[in-house]
Amino acid sequence: MNNVTKFRIAKPARDVFEAFVDPEKIGNFWFSSSSARWETGQTVALEYDLYGAVLDIRLTEVEPNRKIVFLWGEGEDEHTVSIVFRETADRSVTVVEVTEEGFREDDPDLIPKLVDNKEGWVFMLTCLKAYLEFGVKDLRGALER
């Protein structure tokens, strides 16, 4: 089972794509830091200082300005995430579509997991929009647990 989240960003696809793959930019809207530029075949460590967490992602496909696919989690909890960038004809707007696959339909906690997952992607994409369209860089850590 998968979960799909879409968001419209008023920037060209190259700008949106670079925000994800450039270690200097990702900290402005999502994780605190990235260990390397995202490229096909790499494993990249993402740090989230607010939660004291480090997460490895395994990049299986990186197509500049068009698509990023990675694996995260382990064992039964491993998921595939696809981030697709669809640019309008005039190149002024990009629709970002995030699809996370790997949810087990027989999981008794499926619904809460899907809701939590959707909330996470919506929050990240909201932070991305604020960063790219308005220069806001401090939303990422706004939700404290």
Tab-separated table of C-alpha atoms in Angstrom, residues 4-117:
chain	number	residue	atom	x	y	z
A	4	VAL	CA	0.700	9.960	-2.124
A	5	THR	CA	1.161	13.643	-1.262
A	6	LYS	CA	1.273	16.466	-3.843
A	7	PHE	CA	2.228	20.104	-3.439
A	8	ARG	CA	2.547	23.055	-5.817
A	9	ILE	CA	5.739	25.125	-5.560
A	10	ALA	CA	6.057	28.380	-7.534
A	11	LYS	CA	9.621	27.692	-8.656
A	12	PRO	CA	11.245	25.872	-11.600
A	13	ALA	CA	11.924	22.146	-11.202
A	14	ARG	CA	15.707	22.675	-11.083
A	15	ASP	CA	15.360	24.884	-7.982
A	16	VAL	CA	13.042	22.424	-6.237
A	17	PHE	CA	15.232	19.430	-7.134
A	18	GLU	CA	18.403	21.194	-5.919
A	19	ALA	CA	16.779	21.929	-2.554
A	20	PHE	CA	16.663	18.161	-1.943
A	21	VAL	CA	19.981	16.996	-3.390
A	22	ASP	CA	22.278	19.846	-2.281
A	23	PRO	CA	23.563	19.245	1.282
A	24	GLU	CA	23.795	23.021	1.801
A	25	LYS	CA	20.073	23.501	1.068
A	26	ILE	CA	18.221	20.555	2.617
A	27	GLY	CA	18.778	21.915	6.133
A	28	ASN	CA	16.639	24.923	5.271
A	29	PHE	CA	13.420	22.913	5.088
A	30	TRP	CA	13.745	19.221	6.042
A	31	PHE	CA	16.609	17.411	7.778
A	32	SER	CA	19.281	19.388	9.642
A	33	SER	CA	22.007	18.067	7.361
A	34	SER	CA	22.870	15.620	4.610
A	35	SER	CA	26.223	13.819	4.412
A	36	ALA	CA	26.563	14.158	0.620
A	37	ARG	CA	24.944	15.319	-2.582
A	38	TRP	CA	22.225	12.857	-3.608
A	39	GLU	CA	23.250	10.645	-6.541
A	40	THR	CA	22.081	7.260	-7.812
A	41	GLY	CA	23.678	4.360	-5.935
A	42	GLN	CA	24.737	6.369	-2.883
A	43	THR	CA	23.826	5.896	0.746
A	44	VAL	CA	23.388	9.282	2.399
A	45	ALA	CA	23.099	9.980	6.128
A	46	LEU	CA	20.426	12.504	7.062
A	47	GLU	CA	20.602	14.094	10.509
A	48	TYR	CA	17.678	15.607	12.376
A	49	ASP	CA	19.206	17.517	15.284
A	50	LEU	CA	15.858	18.328	16.929
A	51	TYR	CA	15.204	14.627	17.532
A	52	GLY	CA	18.828	13.501	17.866
A	53	ALA	CA	18.241	11.160	14.933
A	54	VAL	CA	20.381	9.964	12.032
A	55	LEU	CA	18.784	8.099	9.149
A	56	ASP	CA	20.457	6.441	6.165
A	57	ILE	CA	18.715	6.536	2.807
A	58	ARG	CA	19.751	4.411	-0.161
A	59	LEU	CA	19.294	6.299	-3.419
A	60	THR	CA	18.156	3.969	-6.189
A	61	GLU	CA	17.363	6.581	-8.848
A	62	VAL	CA	18.218	10.245	-9.210
A	63	GLU	CA	17.168	11.885	-12.463
A	64	PRO	CA	18.091	15.594	-12.348
A	65	ASN	CA	15.106	17.931	-12.133
A	66	ARG	CA	12.660	15.041	-12.629
A	67	LYS	CA	12.811	12.293	-10.014
A	68	ILE	CA	14.408	10.977	-6.814
A	69	VAL	CA	13.805	7.438	-5.527
A	70	PHE	CA	15.223	6.139	-2.264
A	71	LEU	CA	14.789	3.407	0.325
A	72	TRP	CA	14.603	4.041	4.042
A	73	GLY	CA	13.828	1.887	7.042
A	74	GLU	CA	14.833	-1.735	7.538
A	75	GLY	CA	13.270	-5.183	7.240
A	76	GLU	CA	9.472	-5.091	7.265
A	77	ASP	CA	9.628	-1.340	7.856
A	78	GLU	CA	11.621	-0.589	4.687
A	79	HIS	CA	9.764	1.804	2.398
A	80	THR	CA	10.388	3.152	-1.082
A	81	VAL	CA	9.958	6.900	-1.503
A	82	SER	CA	9.594	8.472	-4.947
A	83	ILE	CA	9.727	12.240	-5.336
A	84	VAL	CA	8.630	13.356	-8.799
A	85	PHE	CA	8.966	16.932	-10.081
A	86	ARG	CA	6.451	18.007	-12.776
A	87	GLU	CA	7.126	21.446	-14.200
A	88	THR	CA	4.490	23.583	-15.945
A	89	ALA	CA	5.016	24.528	-19.592
A	90	ASP	CA	6.261	28.013	-18.691
A	91	ARG	CA	8.637	26.498	-16.074
A	92	SER	CA	7.416	28.815	-13.319
A	93	VAL	CA	5.668	26.177	-11.197
A	94	THR	CA	6.586	22.647	-10.143
A	95	VAL	CA	4.206	20.075	-8.719
A	96	VAL	CA	6.090	17.854	-6.278
A	97	GLU	CA	4.557	14.397	-5.852
A	98	VAL	CA	5.838	12.222	-3.011
A	99	THR	CA	4.806	8.558	-3.008
A	100	GLU	CA	5.809	6.348	-0.098
A	101	GLU	CA	5.305	2.610	-0.662
A	102	GLY	CA	5.655	-0.311	1.705
A	103	PHE	CA	2.792	-0.029	4.157
A	104	ARG	CA	1.418	-3.454	5.064
A	105	GLU	CA	-2.335	-3.756	4.606
A	106	ASP	CA	-2.498	-6.366	7.389
A	107	ASP	CA	-0.854	-4.023	9.920
A	108	PRO	CA	-3.337	-3.340	12.751
A	109	ASP	CA	-1.834	0.168	13.038
A	110	LEU	CA	-2.112	0.908	9.301
A	111	ILE	CA	-4.477	3.887	9.568
A	112	PRO	CA	-2.496	5.753	12.268
A	113	LYS	CA	0.725	5.071	10.332
A	114	LEU	CA	-0.764	6.427	7.082
A	115	VAL	CA	-2.082	9.532	8.853
A	116	ASP	CA	1.281	10.148	10.557
A	117	ASN	CA	3.075	9.631	7.246
